[in-house]
Coordinates of C-alpha atoms in Angstrom, one line a residue:
M1365 CA 97.6 112.5 -81.2
S1366 CA 96.6 109.0 -80.5
W1367 CA 93.1 108.1 -79.2
R1368 CA 94.5 107.5 -75.7
N1369 CA 95.2 111.3 -75.5
G1370 CA 91.7 112.2 -76.1
Q1371 CA 91.9 112.3 -79.9
R1372 CA 89.1 110.5 -81.7
K1373 CA 90.5 107.7 -83.8
P1374 CA 89.6 108.2 -87.4
R1375 CA 87.0 105.7 -88.7
G1376 CA 86.5 104.8 -92.2
N1377 CA 82.8 104.8 -91.9
D1378 CA 82.4 108.2 -90.3
R1379 CA 79.8 110.3 -92.1
G1380 CA 81.0 113.5 -93.8
R1381 CA 80.9 116.9 -92.2
G1382 CA 77.9 117.8 -94.0
D1383 CA 75.9 115.0 -92.2
P1384 CA 74.0 116.7 -89.3
R1385 CA 73.3 113.3 -87.5
P1386 CA 76.1 112.3 -85.1
S1387 CA 76.9 108.6 -85.1
W1388 CA 75.9 106.4 -82.1
R1389 CA 79.4 105.2 -81.6
S1390 CA 80.8 108.8 -81.4
L1391 CA 78.4 109.7 -78.7
K1392 CA 79.1 106.6 -76.8
E1393 CA 82.8 107.2 -76.9
L1394 CA 82.3 110.8 -75.9
F1395 CA 80.4 110.1 -72.8
A1396 CA 82.4 106.9 -71.9
S1397 CA 85.6 108.9 -71.9
D1398 CA 84.8 110.5 -68.6
D1399 CA 83.8 107.1 -66.9
R1400 CA 87.1 105.6 -67.7
R1401 CA 88.9 108.2 -65.7
P1402 CA 89.9 106.7 -62.3
R1403 CA 87.9 108.1 -59.4
R1404 CA 89.9 109.3 -56.5
G1405 CA 89.5 107.2 -53.2
V1406 CA 87.2 104.4 -54.6
R1407 CA 88.4 101.0 -55.7
Y1408 CA 86.0 98.3 -57.1
N1409 CA 86.6 94.7 -55.8
P1410 CA 84.3 91.9 -57.1
R1411 CA 85.5 89.5 -54.5
H1412 CA 84.2 91.6 -51.7
R1413 CA 80.8 91.8 -53.4
L1414 CA 80.7 88.0 -53.8
T1415 CA 81.7 87.5 -50.2
L1416 CA 78.9 89.8 -49.0
V1417 CA 76.3 88.0 -51.1
G1418 CA 77.6 84.6 -50.1
G1419 CA 77.6 85.6 -46.4
T1420 CA 74.0 86.8 -46.7
L1421 CA 72.9 83.6 -48.2
A1422 CA 74.7 81.6 -45.6
L1423 CA 73.0 83.5 -42.8
C1424 CA 69.7 82.9 -44.4
S1425 CA 70.4 79.2 -44.7
V1426 CA 71.5 79.0 -41.1
A1427 CA 68.3 80.8 -40.1
L1428 CA 66.2 78.4 -42.1
V1429 CA 68.0 75.4 -40.7
G1430 CA 67.7 76.7 -37.2
R1431 CA 64.0 77.4 -37.6
A1432 CA 63.5 73.9 -39.1
F1433 CA 65.4 72.4 -36.1
D1434 CA 63.3 74.4 -33.7
V1435 CA 60.0 73.3 -35.4
Q1436 CA 60.9 69.7 -35.9
V1437 CA 62.9 69.0 -32.8
L1438 CA 62.8 71.6 -30.0
N1439 CA 59.2 72.9 -30.2
N1440 CA 57.5 70.3 -32.3
D1441 CA 54.5 69.6 -30.1
F1442 CA 52.0 71.8 -32.0
Y1443 CA 52.9 70.3 -35.4
V1444 CA 53.0 66.8 -34.0
R1445 CA 49.5 67.3 -32.7
Q1446 CA 48.3 68.6 -36.0
G1447 CA 49.9 65.7 -37.8
D1448 CA 48.4 63.2 -35.4
A1449 CA 45.0 64.7 -35.7
R1450 CA 45.1 63.9 -39.3
A1451 CA 46.6 60.4 -39.3
L1452 CA 47.0 59.0 -35.7
R1453 CA 43.9 57.5 -34.2
E1454 CA 43.0 55.7 -30.9
I1455 CA 40.6 52.9 -31.6
P1456 CA 38.9 50.5 -29.2
I1457 CA 39.6 46.8 -29.1
P1458 CA 36.3 44.9 -28.7
T1459 CA 36.1 42.1 -26.2
S1460 CA 33.6 39.3 -25.8
R1461 CA 31.1 38.7 -22.9
G1462 CA 31.7 35.8 -20.7
M1463 CA 30.0 32.6 -21.6
I1464 CA 27.0 31.4 -19.5
T1465 CA 26.8 27.7 -18.9
D1466 CA 24.4 25.4 -17.1
R1467 CA 25.5 23.4 -14.0
N1468 CA 27.0 20.7 -16.3
G1469 CA 29.1 23.1 -18.4
E1470 CA 26.7 23.1 -21.4
P1471 CA 26.7 26.5 -23.1
L1472 CA 23.6 28.6 -22.6
A1473 CA 24.8 32.0 -23.9
V1474 CA 27.9 32.5 -26.1
S1475 CA 29.4 35.5 -27.9
T1476 CA 30.1 35.1 -31.6
P1477 CA 32.3 37.5 -33.7
V1478 CA 30.4 39.6 -36.2
E1479 CA 31.2 42.7 -38.3
S1480 CA 29.7 46.2 -38.3
V1481 CA 29.9 48.3 -41.5
W1482 CA 30.6 52.0 -40.9
A1483 CA 31.3 55.0 -43.0
N1484 CA 33.1 58.3 -42.9
P1485 CA 30.4 60.7 -44.1
Q1486 CA 32.8 63.4 -45.0
E1487 CA 34.6 61.1 -47.4
L1488 CA 31.6 59.2 -48.7
L1489 CA 29.7 62.4 -49.6
K1490 CA 32.5 63.3 -52.0
H1491 CA 31.4 60.3 -54.0
V1492 CA 27.6 60.8 -54.2
D1493 CA 27.4 58.7 -57.3
R1494 CA 28.4 55.6 -55.2
I1495 CA 25.6 56.0 -52.6
P1496 CA 22.9 54.2 -54.6
E1497 CA 25.2 51.3 -55.0
L1498 CA 26.0 51.2 -51.3
A1499 CA 22.3 51.5 -50.4
K1500 CA 21.5 48.5 -52.6
L1501 CA 24.2 46.5 -50.8
L1502 CA 22.8 47.5 -47.4
G1503 CA 19.2 46.8 -48.4
V1504 CA 18.0 50.4 -47.6
P1505 CA 16.5 53.1 -49.9
A1506 CA 19.0 55.4 -51.5
D1507 CA 17.3 58.6 -50.4
Y1508 CA 17.1 57.3 -46.9
L1509 CA 20.9 56.7 -46.8
T1510 CA 21.6 60.0 -48.5
R1511 CA 19.5 61.8 -45.9
K1512 CA 21.3 60.1 -43.0
L1513 CA 24.7 60.9 -44.4
G1514 CA 23.6 64.5 -44.9
Q1515 CA 22.6 64.7 -41.2
R1516 CA 26.1 63.6 -40.2
A1517 CA 28.0 65.5 -42.9
D1518 CA 30.3 67.1 -40.3
K1519 CA 31.1 63.7 -38.6
E1520 CA 33.8 61.2 -39.4
F1521 CA 32.0 58.1 -38.2
M1522 CA 28.5 56.6 -38.5
Y1523 CA 27.3 53.0 -38.5
L1524 CA 25.7 51.7 -41.7
K1525 CA 24.8 48.2 -40.6
R1526 CA 25.7 46.5 -37.4
R1527 CA 26.3 42.9 -36.2
I1528 CA 26.2 41.2 -39.5
S1529 CA 28.1 38.1 -40.6
P1530 CA 31.7 38.6 -41.8
A1531 CA 30.8 37.3 -45.2
E1532 CA 28.1 39.8 -45.6
A1533 CA 30.4 42.7 -44.5
Q1534 CA 33.0 41.5 -46.9
R1535 CA 30.6 41.6 -49.8
V1536 CA 30.1 45.3 -49.1
L1537 CA 33.8 46.0 -48.7
D1538 CA 34.6 44.2 -52.0
H1539 CA 33.0 47.1 -53.9
E1540 CA 35.7 49.4 -52.6
I1541 CA 33.3 52.4 -52.0
P1542 CA 35.4 55.3 -50.6
G1543 CA 34.8 56.0 -47.0
V1544 CA 33.2 52.6 -46.2
F1545 CA 34.8 50.3 -43.7
S1546 CA 34.0 47.5 -41.2
Q1547 CA 35.0 46.7 -37.6
R1548 CA 34.9 43.6 -35.4
E1549 CA 32.1 43.3 -32.8
F1550 CA 30.5 40.5 -30.9
R1551 CA 26.9 39.2 -30.8
R1552 CA 25.2 37.1 -28.2
F1553 CA 23.8 33.7 -29.2
Y1554 CA 21.4 31.6 -27.1
P1555 CA 21.4 27.9 -28.1
Q1556 CA 18.3 27.0 -25.9
G1557 CA 16.2 29.8 -27.5
E1558 CA 12.7 30.2 -26.0
A1559 CA 13.2 27.5 -23.4
L1560 CA 15.6 29.7 -21.3
A1561 CA 14.8 33.2 -22.6
H1562 CA 13.2 34.5 -19.4
V1563 CA 16.0 33.3 -17.1
L1564 CA 18.9 34.5 -19.3
G1565 CA 17.4 37.6 -20.8
F1566 CA 19.2 39.2 -23.7
T1567 CA 21.7 42.0 -24.6
N1568 CA 21.2 45.1 -26.7
I1569 CA 23.0 46.1 -29.9
D1570 CA 26.0 47.3 -27.8
D1571 CA 26.2 43.9 -26.1
R1572 CA 25.0 45.1 -22.7
G1573 CA 22.6 43.0 -20.6
Q1574 CA 18.9 44.2 -20.7
E1575 CA 16.9 41.5 -19.0
G1576 CA 17.3 38.5 -16.8
L1577 CA 20.7 37.2 -15.6
E1578 CA 22.4 39.1 -18.5
L1579 CA 21.3 42.2 -16.7
A1580 CA 21.9 41.0 -13.1
F1581 CA 25.5 40.0 -13.9
D1582 CA 26.3 42.5 -16.6
D1583 CA 29.4 43.9 -14.9
W1584 CA 30.7 40.4 -14.4
L1585 CA 30.0 39.2 -17.9
R1586 CA 30.8 42.3 -19.9
G1587 CA 34.6 42.5 -19.6
T1588 CA 36.6 45.6 -20.4
P1589 CA 37.4 46.7 -24.0
G1590 CA 41.0 47.6 -24.8
S1591 CA 42.4 50.4 -27.0
K1592 CA 45.3 50.8 -29.4
R1593 CA 46.9 53.7 -31.3
V1594 CA 47.0 53.3 -35.1
I1595 CA 47.9 55.3 -38.2
R1596 CA 45.3 55.7 -40.8
D1597 CA 45.8 56.8 -44.4
G1598 CA 43.7 59.4 -46.2
Q1599 CA 41.1 56.8 -46.9
G1600 CA 40.7 55.8 -43.3
R1601 CA 42.5 52.5 -43.6
I1602 CA 44.8 51.3 -40.9
I1603 CA 48.3 51.2 -42.3
E1604 CA 50.2 50.7 -39.0
N1605 CA 49.6 49.7 -35.4
V1606 CA 51.6 52.1 -33.3
D1607 CA 51.0 51.2 -29.7
L1608 CA 48.8 49.0 -27.5
L1609 CA 47.4 51.4 -25.0
K1610 CA 45.3 48.9 -22.9
P1611 CA 44.8 45.2 -23.5
A1612 CA 41.2 43.9 -23.8
Q1613 CA 40.0 42.0 -20.8
P1614 CA 37.3 39.4 -21.8
G1615 CA 34.3 38.9 -19.5
H1616 CA 34.1 36.3 -16.9
D1617 CA 32.2 33.1 -17.4
L1618 CA 29.1 32.3 -15.3
T1619 CA 28.0 28.9 -14.3
L1620 CA 24.3 28.6 -13.4
T1621 CA 22.4 26.2 -11.2
I1622 CA 20.1 25.5 -14.2
D1623 CA 20.1 22.0 -15.6
R1624 CA 19.2 22.5 -19.3
R1625 CA 17.7 19.0 -19.4
I1626 CA 15.3 19.6 -16.6
Q1627 CA 14.7 23.1 -18.1
Y1628 CA 13.7 21.5 -21.4
L1629 CA 11.3 19.1 -19.7
A1630 CA 9.6 21.9 -17.7
F1631 CA 9.2 24.0 -20.8
R1632 CA 7.9 21.2 -22.9
E1633 CA 5.4 19.9 -20.4
L1634 CA 4.2 23.4 -19.6
R1635 CA 3.6 24.2 -23.2
R1636 CA 1.8 20.9 -23.7
A1637 CA -0.5 21.8 -20.8
L1638 CA -1.2 25.3 -22.1
L1639 CA -2.1 23.9 -25.6
E1640 CA -4.3 21.1 -24.2
H1641 CA -6.2 23.4 -21.9
D1642 CA -6.2 26.5 -24.1
A1643 CA -4.6 28.5 -21.2
S1644 CA -3.2 32.0 -21.6
S1645 CA 0.1 31.7 -19.7
G1646 CA 2.0 29.5 -17.2
S1647 CA 5.1 29.1 -15.1
A1648 CA 7.0 26.3 -13.6
V1649 CA 9.9 26.4 -11.0
V1650 CA 12.1 23.5 -9.9
L1651 CA 14.3 23.9 -6.8
D1652 CA 17.0 21.7 -5.2
V1653 CA 15.7 21.3 -1.7
D1654 CA 19.0 21.0 0.1
T1655 CA 20.8 24.0 -1.6
G1656 CA 18.0 26.3 -2.8
E1657 CA 19.5 26.1 -6.3
V1658 CA 17.1 26.9 -9.2
L1659 CA 17.2 23.8 -11.5
A1660 CA 14.6 25.0 -13.9
M1661 CA 12.3 28.0 -14.4
A1662 CA 10.0 28.0 -17.4
N1663 CA 7.5 30.6 -18.6
L1664 CA 5.0 30.8 -21.4
P1665 CA 4.3 32.7 -23.6
S1666 CA 8.0 33.0 -24.4
Y1667 CA 10.2 34.8 -27.1
N1668 CA 13.2 34.1 -29.1
P1669 CA 16.2 36.0 -27.6
N1670 CA 18.1 35.5 -30.9
D1671 CA 15.5 37.5 -32.8
L1672 CA 13.8 40.1 -30.8
E1673 CA 12.0 41.9 -33.6
G1674 CA 8.3 41.6 -33.8
G1675 CA 7.8 39.8 -30.5
R1676 CA 5.3 40.7 -27.8
Q1677 CA 6.7 42.9 -25.1
D1678 CA 4.7 41.2 -22.3
A1679 CA 6.2 37.8 -23.4
R1680 CA 9.6 38.9 -22.1
R1681 CA 8.4 39.1 -18.5
N1682 CA 9.6 36.4 -16.2
R1683 CA 6.3 35.6 -14.7
A1684 CA 7.7 33.1 -12.1
V1685 CA 9.4 36.0 -10.2
T1686 CA 7.4 39.1 -11.2
D1687 CA 3.7 38.0 -11.5
V1688 CA 1.7 37.3 -8.4
V1689 CA -1.4 35.1 -8.0
E1690 CA -3.5 34.1 -5.1
P1691 CA -2.1 30.7 -4.1
G1692 CA -5.4 29.0 -3.5
S1693 CA -5.3 25.7 -1.7
T1694 CA -1.5 25.5 -1.9
M1695 CA -1.7 27.7 1.2
K1696 CA -3.4 25.0 3.3
P1697 CA -0.2 23.1 4.3
I1698 CA 1.1 26.3 5.8
T1699 CA -2.2 27.0 7.6
I1700 CA -2.1 23.4 9.0
A1701 CA 1.5 23.8 10.1
A1702 CA 0.6 27.0 12.0
A1703 CA -2.2 25.2 13.7
L1704 CA 0.0 22.2 14.7
A1705 CA 2.8 24.5 15.8
S1706 CA 0.4 26.3 18.1
G1707 CA -0.3 23.1 19.9
K1708 CA -4.1 23.6 19.6
V1709 CA -4.5 20.5 17.3
T1710 CA -2.8 17.3 16.3
P1711 CA -2.9 15.4 13.0
D1712 CA -5.8 13.3 14.3
T1713 CA -7.9 16.2 15.7
I1714 CA -11.4 16.0 14.3
V1715 CA -12.7 19.1 12.4
D1716 CA -16.4 19.1 11.6
T1717 CA -16.9 20.6 8.1
S1718 CA -20.6 19.8 7.9
P1719 CA -22.7 20.8 6.1
G1720 CA -20.0 21.7 3.5
Y1721 CA -20.1 25.4 3.9
M1722 CA -19.8 28.1 6.6
R1723 CA -20.7 31.7 7.1
N1724 CA -17.8 34.2 6.9
G1725 CA -19.4 37.6 7.6
P1726 CA -21.4 38.5 4.5
Y1727 CA -19.9 35.7 2.5
T1728 CA -20.1 32.0 2.4
I1729 CA -17.1 29.5 2.3
N1730 CA -17.9 26.4 0.4
D1731 CA -16.3 23.0 0.0
F1732 CA -16.6 20.9 -3.2
R1733 CA -19.0 18.7 -1.3
N1734 CA -19.9 18.0 2.3
Y1735 CA -16.9 16.0 3.7
G1736 CA -18.4 15.8 7.2
A1737 CA -16.0 15.1 10.1
L1738 CA -12.4 15.2 8.9
T1739 CA -9.1 14.8 10.8
V1740 CA -6.6 17.6 10.3
T1741 CA -4.8 15.3 7.8
G1742 CA -8.1 14.8 6.0
V1743 CA -8.5 18.6 5.6
I1744 CA -5.4 18.5 3.4
T1745 CA -6.3 15.2 1.7
H1746 CA -9.7 16.5 0.6
S1747 CA -8.7 20.1 0.4
S1748 CA -11.5 21.4 2.7
N1749 CA -11.9 25.2 2.7
V1750 CA -14.2 25.0 5.7
G1751 CA -11.7 22.9 7.7
A1752 CA -8.8 25.2 6.9
A1753 CA -10.8 28.3 7.8
K1754 CA -11.9 26.8 11.1
L1755 CA -8.3 25.9 12.0
A1756 CA -7.1 29.4 11.2
L1757 CA -9.8 31.0 13.3
K1758 CA -8.4 29.1 16.3
L1759 CA -5.1 31.2 16.0
S1760 CA -4.5 34.8 17.0
D1761 CA -4.0 37.3 14.2
D1762 CA -0.4 38.2 15.1
Y1763 CA 0.6 34.6 15.5
Y1764 CA -0.8 33.5 12.2
Y1765 CA 0.6 36.5 10.3
K1766 CA 4.1 36.0 11.6
F1767 CA 4.0 32.3 10.9
V1768 CA 3.0 32.8 7.3
R1769 CA 5.5 35.6 6.8
Q1770 CA 8.4 33.5 8.0
F1771 CA 7.9 31.2 5.0
G1772 CA 8.9 34.2 2.8
Y1773 CA 5.5 35.4 1.8
G1774 CA 5.3 39.2 1.7
S1775 CA 9.1 39.7 1.1
K1776 CA 11.4 39.1 -1.8
P1777 CA 12.8 35.6 -2.2
G1778 CA 16.3 36.9 -2.3
S1779 CA 17.5 35.3 -5.5
G1780 CA 18.8 38.6 -6.9
F1781 CA 16.9 38.2 -10.1
P1782 CA 15.9 41.6 -11.5
G1783 CA 12.3 42.5 -10.9
E1784 CA 11.6 40.2 -8.0
S1785 CA 8.2 40.8 -6.5
T1786 CA 7.4 40.8 -2.8
G1787 CA 3.9 39.6 -3.3
V1788 CA 1.1 40.9 -1.0
L1789 CA 0.7 39.9 2.6
K1790 CA -1.3 42.5 4.6
S1791 CA -0.5 43.0 8.3
P1792 CA -3.3 42.2 10.8
D1793 CA -4.1 45.9 11.3
Q1794 CA -5.2 46.0 7.7
W1795 CA -7.4 42.9 7.9
Y1796 CA -11.1 43.0 7.7
G1797 CA -13.3 40.6 9.6
T1798 CA -13.2 37.9 6.8
D1799 CA -9.6 38.1 5.8
K1800 CA -8.0 35.6 8.1
A1801 CA -10.5 32.9 7.2
T1802 CA -10.1 33.4 3.5
M1803 CA -6.3 33.6 3.8
A1804 CA -6.4 30.1 5.3
Y1805 CA -7.2 28.6 2.0
G1806 CA -5.3 31.0 -0.3
Y1807 CA -7.3 34.2 -0.9
G1808 CA -6.5 37.7 0.3
L1809 CA -2.8 37.3 -0.2
S1810 CA -0.6 37.2 -3.4
V1811 CA 2.6 35.3 -4.0
T1812 CA 4.9 34.5 -6.9
P1813 CA 5.5 30.9 -8.2
L1814 CA 9.1 31.2 -6.9
Q1815 CA 7.9 32.1 -3.4
V1816 CA 5.7 29.1 -3.3
A1817 CA 8.5 26.8 -4.4
V1818 CA 10.8 28.3 -1.7
A1819 CA 8.1 27.7 1.0
Y1820 CA 7.6 24.1 0.0
A1821 CA 11.3 23.5 -0.1
A1822 CA 11.4 24.7 3.5
L1823 CA 8.8 22.1 4.5
A1824 CA 10.9 19.5 2.6
N1825 CA 14.2 20.6 4.2
G1826 CA 13.2 20.0 7.8
G1827 CA 11.9 23.5 8.3
K1828 CA 14.9 25.4 7.0
L1829 CA 14.2 28.3 4.6
I1830 CA 17.0 28.9 2.1
A1831 CA 16.9 31.9 -0.3
P1832 CA 17.1 30.6 -3.9
T1833 CA 20.1 31.1 -6.1
F1834 CA 20.9 31.0 -9.8
V1835 CA 24.7 30.7 -9.5
K1836 CA 26.3 27.4 -9.0
G1837 CA 28.5 27.2 -5.9
Q1838 CA 26.7 30.1 -4.2
R1839 CA 24.7 28.8 -1.2
N1840 CA 22.7 31.1 1.0
E1841 CA 22.3 30.8 4.7
A1842 CA 19.6 28.5 6.0
E1843 CA 17.1 29.9 8.4
D1844 CA 15.3 27.6 10.9
I1845 CA 11.6 28.6 10.8
I1846 CA 9.8 25.5 12.2
E1847 CA 10.8 22.3 14.0
P1848 CA 12.0 19.4 11.8
E1849 CA 9.4 17.1 13.3
L1850 CA 6.6 19.5 12.4
A1851 CA 7.9 19.8 8.8
H1852 CA 8.0 16.0 8.4
E1853 CA 4.5 15.7 9.9
V1854 CA 3.1 18.2 7.4
L1855 CA 4.9 16.5 4.5
A1856 CA 3.4 13.2 5.5
M1857 CA -0.1 14.8 5.4
M1858 CA 0.7 16.2 1.9
Q1859 CA 1.6 12.7 0.7
T1860 CA -2.0 11.7 1.0
V1861 CA -3.0 14.2 -1.6
T1862 CA -1.3 12.2 -4.4
E1863 CA -2.5 8.8 -3.2
R1864 CA -5.8 7.1 -3.6
G1865 CA -8.6 9.4 -2.5
G1866 CA -6.5 12.5 -2.8
T1867 CA -7.1 15.5 -5.1
A1868 CA -3.9 15.0 -7.2
T1869 CA -3.4 11.4 -8.1
G1870 CA -2.3 12.7 -11.5
A1871 CA 1.0 13.8 -9.8
A1872 CA 1.9 10.3 -8.5
I1873 CA 5.2 8.9 -9.8
L1874 CA 5.8 5.2 -9.9
G1875 CA 8.4 4.1 -7.3
Y1876 CA 8.4 7.4 -5.4
H1877 CA 6.3 8.9 -2.6
V1878 CA 5.1 12.4 -3.7
A1879 CA 3.9 15.1 -1.3
G1880 CA 2.0 17.9 -2.8
K1881 CA -1.0 20.2 -2.8
T1882 CA -3.4 21.4 -5.6
G1883 CA -4.7 24.9 -5.8
T1884 CA -7.5 26.4 -7.9
A1885 CA -8.0 30.1 -7.3
R1886 CA -10.6 32.3 -8.9
K1887 CA -9.1 35.4 -10.6
F1888 CA -9.8 38.8 -9.2
S1889 CA -11.9 40.9 -11.5
P1890 CA -10.9 44.6 -12.2
Q1891 CA -14.5 45.5 -11.7
G1892 CA -14.5 44.1 -8.2
G1893 CA -15.1 40.6 -6.8
Y1894 CA -14.0 37.5 -8.5
S1895 CA -14.4 36.5 -12.2
D1896 CA -15.3 33.1 -13.7
Q1897 CA -11.6 32.6 -14.7
Y1898 CA -9.3 30.4 -12.7
V1899 CA -5.6 29.8 -11.9
A1900 CA -4.6 26.2 -11.6
L1901 CA -1.7 25.4 -9.3
F1902 CA 0.2 22.4 -8.0
A1903 CA 3.1 22.5 -5.6
G1904 CA 4.9 19.3 -4.5
V1905 CA 8.0 17.7 -3.2
V1906 CA 9.7 14.4 -4.2
P1907 CA 10.7 11.9 -2.9
V1908 CA 9.1 12.2 0.6
E1909 CA 11.6 10.0 2.4
N1910 CA 14.6 12.0 1.3
P1911 CA 13.3 15.1 -0.4
R1912 CA 15.3 16.3 -3.4
F1913 CA 13.1 18.5 -5.5
S1914 CA 10.5 21.1 -4.9
M1915 CA 8.4 22.1 -7.9
V1916 CA 5.5 24.6 -8.5
V1917 CA 3.3 24.7 -11.6
V1918 CA 1.0 27.6 -12.3
V1919 CA -1.4 27.6 -15.3
N1920 CA -3.4 30.8 -15.9
E1921 CA -6.9 30.8 -17.3
P1922 CA -7.4 27.2 -18.4
D1923 CA -10.5 26.7 -20.5
A1924 CA -13.0 24.5 -18.7
S1925 CA -15.1 24.0 -21.8
A1926 CA -12.4 21.9 -23.3
G1927 CA -13.7 19.0 -21.2
H1928 CA -10.4 18.3 -19.4
G1929 CA -11.1 20.2 -16.2
Y1930 CA -9.6 23.4 -15.0
G1931 CA -8.5 22.6 -11.4
G1932 CA -5.0 22.2 -10.2
G1933 CA -5.3 18.4 -10.0
A1934 CA -6.4 18.1 -13.7
V1935 CA -4.2 20.8 -15.3
A1936 CA -1.1 21.4 -13.2
A1937 CA -0.5 18.1 -11.4
P1938 CA 0.3 16.1 -14.7
V1939 CA 3.0 18.7 -15.5
F1940 CA 4.6 18.1 -12.1
K1941 CA 4.5 14.3 -12.6
N1942 CA 6.1 14.3 -16.1
V1943 CA 8.8 16.8 -15.2
M1944 CA 9.7 15.2 -11.9
A1945 CA 9.7 11.7 -13.3
G1946 CA 12.4 12.8 -15.9
A1947 CA 14.4 14.8 -13.3
L1948 CA 14.5 11.9 -10.9
R1949 CA 15.9 9.7 -13.6
L1950 CA 18.4 12.2 -14.9
M1951 CA 19.7 12.9 -11.4
D1952 CA 19.9 9.3 -10.4
V1953 CA 17.6 9.7 -7.4
P1954 CA 16.9 6.3 -5.8
P1955 CA 13.2 5.4 -5.4
D1956 CA 11.7 5.4 -1.9
D1957 CA 8.6 3.3 -2.8
I1958 CA 10.1 0.0 -3.9
E1959 CA 7.0 -2.0 -2.9
T1960 CA 4.7 -0.1 -5.3
W1961 CA 7.2 -0.3 -8.1
L1962 CA 7.6 -4.1 -7.6
A1963 CA 3.8 -4.5 -7.5
A1964 CA 3.4 -2.6 -10.7
Q1965 CA 6.1 -4.7 -12.3
A1966 CA 4.4 -7.9 -11.2
D1967 CA 1.0 -6.7 -12.4
A1968 CA 2.5 -5.7 -15.8
Q1969 CA 4.1 -9.2 -16.1
A1970 CA 0.8 -10.9 -15.3
K1971 CA -0.9 -8.9 -18.0
R1972 CA 1.6 -9.9 -20.6
I1973 CA 1.2 -13.6 -19.6
R1974 CA -2.5 -13.3 -20.0
A1975 CA -2.1 -11.6 -23.3
N1976 CA 0.2 -14.4 -24.4
G1977 CA -2.5 -17.1 -23.7
G1978 CA -1.1 -17.9 -20.2
K1979 CA 2.4 -18.8 -21.5
P1980 CA 5.4 -17.2 -19.9
V1981 CA 7.0 -14.4 -21.8
A1982 CA 10.6 -13.1 -21.8
D1983 CA 11.2 -10.3 -19.4
A1984 CA 10.9 -6.9 -21.0
P1985 CA 11.4 -3.4 -19.6
V1986 CA 8.2 -1.9 -18.2
L1987 CA 7.5 1.7 -18.8
P1988 CA 6.4 3.6 -15.6
V1989 CA 2.7 4.2 -15.3
T1990 CA 0.9 6.6 -13.1
V1991 CA -0.5 5.1 -9.9
A1992 CA -4.0 6.5 -10.1
D1993 CA -7.4 5.9 -8.5
A1994 CA -8.8 3.3 -10.9
T1995 CA -12.2 3.6 -9.4
G1996 CA -12.4 7.3 -10.2
A1997 CA -13.3 8.0 -6.6
A1998 CA -10.6 10.7 -6.3
D1999 CA -11.6 14.3 -6.4
P2000 CA -11.1 15.4 -10.1
G2001 CA -9.4 18.6 -9.0
L2002 CA -12.3 21.0 -9.2
P2003 CA -11.9 24.5 -7.8
D2004 CA -12.2 25.4 -4.2
P2005 CA -15.1 27.9 -4.6
V2006 CA -15.9 31.0 -2.6
T2007 CA -19.4 32.4 -2.9
V2008 CA -19.7 36.1 -2.8
G2009 CA -22.8 37.9 -1.6
G2010 CA -24.8 35.6 0.5
A2011 CA -25.4 32.2 2.2
R2012 CA -25.7 29.1 0.2

């Protein structure tokens, strides 16, 4: 039978019958014979199996594609946020502050671009070996930098060095230290330095105003930073600008009433006076009489706003608007105006000042010497304390108080400058028996230099009080406080102070009539009473015929031992003269005293002819000289003393 009928096909290699081990092939054929039998009702089809497997794979592919479409298109917000959190950043666009200029457009404060170096502490701390190199570039100890980075290890941003030059920042970036970058910022620069420091103030490291007009007009100057969306790579570098979210708005420019030329003159002459008289501090204020504009405001000691490190804190104070002093004899023109306005006296009324002193309760009021009988004008000319006190005592308390207050004493000047002081002016119900008499010549009340300048500008402006302003084009409302005729009358009296026989011939300016008043006030002692230190003042107006400028000079604690005097006429009046002479020339103010100028020219020409042996000489320009009392008969500007504790 063949093998197909179940017979085993003979094999030539079969083992003999005596071999008990069956061959592997025979066993395989034996068991396989049953498998080859067709099973009833079951048919094997490979194509079906392939179809099933392929369908399953297709369904999985569709599911994966659907999920990917859902994640990437339909519901991709979460993953977009996660991706943006790692690569998309919103960064600010810095903007510069507005420029501050003087009245002629000269820059006083400008913003210059600088760089600030910053780091990503998380990235930088992965490369600790580069920190010493970075510390050396920044000029800081390596352990200090390591400690600072460690304190901010969970942050992505920290400043390393701010507001440095672009070249210095680039030297740091050139070392390609991981996690170290730079960004653009702006830094304020003040070309006038110390001369205008107190007026302008300064900004902090974030470019926000901290003092002076930088603080007062910070919102106007600062501008609004912008913002943009960018993509950063893993190293923090910007690789693409995605969107401009908000454009940067630069700050507005600000034009001041300050004239930098007059400001420099005031600062220079004030510094010269402080050095010459070994004084501790000083202030000078120049106002435009017609508009109330502040043309100059100088203070010493000063500071450099471009380098604030190491300076004295008290040197940053604008003494002209914050510090108060007793005005001394600069108060007398207001006292005289009050007496004239009351109708009780006229300029020619005689006031007996003999014997040069008078009792005032337990105290004694003294003059420099016994001036005898003086007219009301003479009380100002010779600066008689006794005469001023007697005139004030003729007035009622309420009348005198209200008259003084309407000149701005006891209230803020209204310039808007930060830290303006109101001064001290007590109401009559707070007066003691001696207060009104001492107030008549400048004791018992306190004012700022700016308040005095405003009061004198009112006298020069026909009795109109105008609040001062630092912004060009901004003019405050004028307030009529006294009659124009009265103001002119008082101004004419003040003119005698700078002429022969007055107490301030050192303030005279060739070719111009000058009206002014000296003041020398003892400083109050913290232990009570008055000390042996003085404040020298001079307040004046020029020219008298058509007043243009009002100026006040205050010099604190001049040294009398230097031999130059310590009164207002000796210390403060020359500052007024030198500054105003320059200002009149710079502003092209015509002279109102041509006769004196021509006489001085003729006298100078005669001297040149005599020096040339009587022969004519070619005309040459003549430098202005001070019209002074050549005989030395003028009062040297000594203090207006007040004796405490008994009669003379």
